[in-house]
């Protein structure tokens, strides 16, 4: 295995880790939103700042609310997992 191959594998693993961390951030933000947290709490503000741009992007193209349930986190998680699996298989499958 060459240096270039090792570098590509490392970059794919880092990309996969970043996606996993963001998926967990979305899950935590969704769970916290069910209990009506204090909006001035610094942790809640950080979670909202990290997730609201992705929610706004999805909501622009897809109506995500069914009744009072917001499906934006689910759609984002499914999209991220698809991208993660697709790119991992595409890049690592060609090595």
CSV table of N, CA and C in Angstrom, one decimal, residues 59 62-66 69-72:
chain,number,residue,atom,x,y,z
A,59,UNK,N,-35.6,22.5,4.5
A,59,UNK,CA,-37.0,23.0,4.5
A,59,UNK,C,-37.2,23.9,3.3
A,62,UNK,N,-38.1,20.9,0.7
A,62,UNK,CA,-39.0,19.8,1.1
A,62,UNK,C,-39.9,20.3,2.2
A,63,UNK,N,-41.2,20.2,2.2
A,63,UNK,CA,-42.0,20.5,3.4
A,63,UNK,C,-41.8,19.3,4.4
A,64,UNK,N,-41.2,19.7,5.5
A,64,UNK,CA,-40.8,18.7,6.5
A,64,UNK,C,-41.7,18.5,7.7
A,65,UNK,N,-42.7,19.3,7.8
A,65,UNK,CA,-43.6,19.1,9.0
A,65,UNK,C,-44.8,18.3,8.6
A,66,UNK,N,-45.1,17.4,9.5
A,66,UNK,CA,-46.3,16.6,9.4
A,66,UNK,C,-47.0,16.8,10.8
A,69,UNK,N,-44.8,17.5,14.0
A,69,UNK,CA,-43.5,16.7,13.9
A,69,UNK,C,-42.7,17.2,12.8
A,70,UNK,N,-41.4,17.6,13.1
A,70,UNK,CA,-40.5,18.1,12.1
A,70,UNK,C,-39.6,16.9,11.6
A,71,UNK,N,-39.7,16.7,10.3
A,71,UNK,CA,-38.9,15.5,9.8
A,71,UNK,C,-37.5,16.0,9.2
A,72,UNK,N,-37.2,17.2,9.3
A,72,UNK,CA,-35.9,17.7,8.8
A,72,UNK,C,-34.7,17.0,9.4
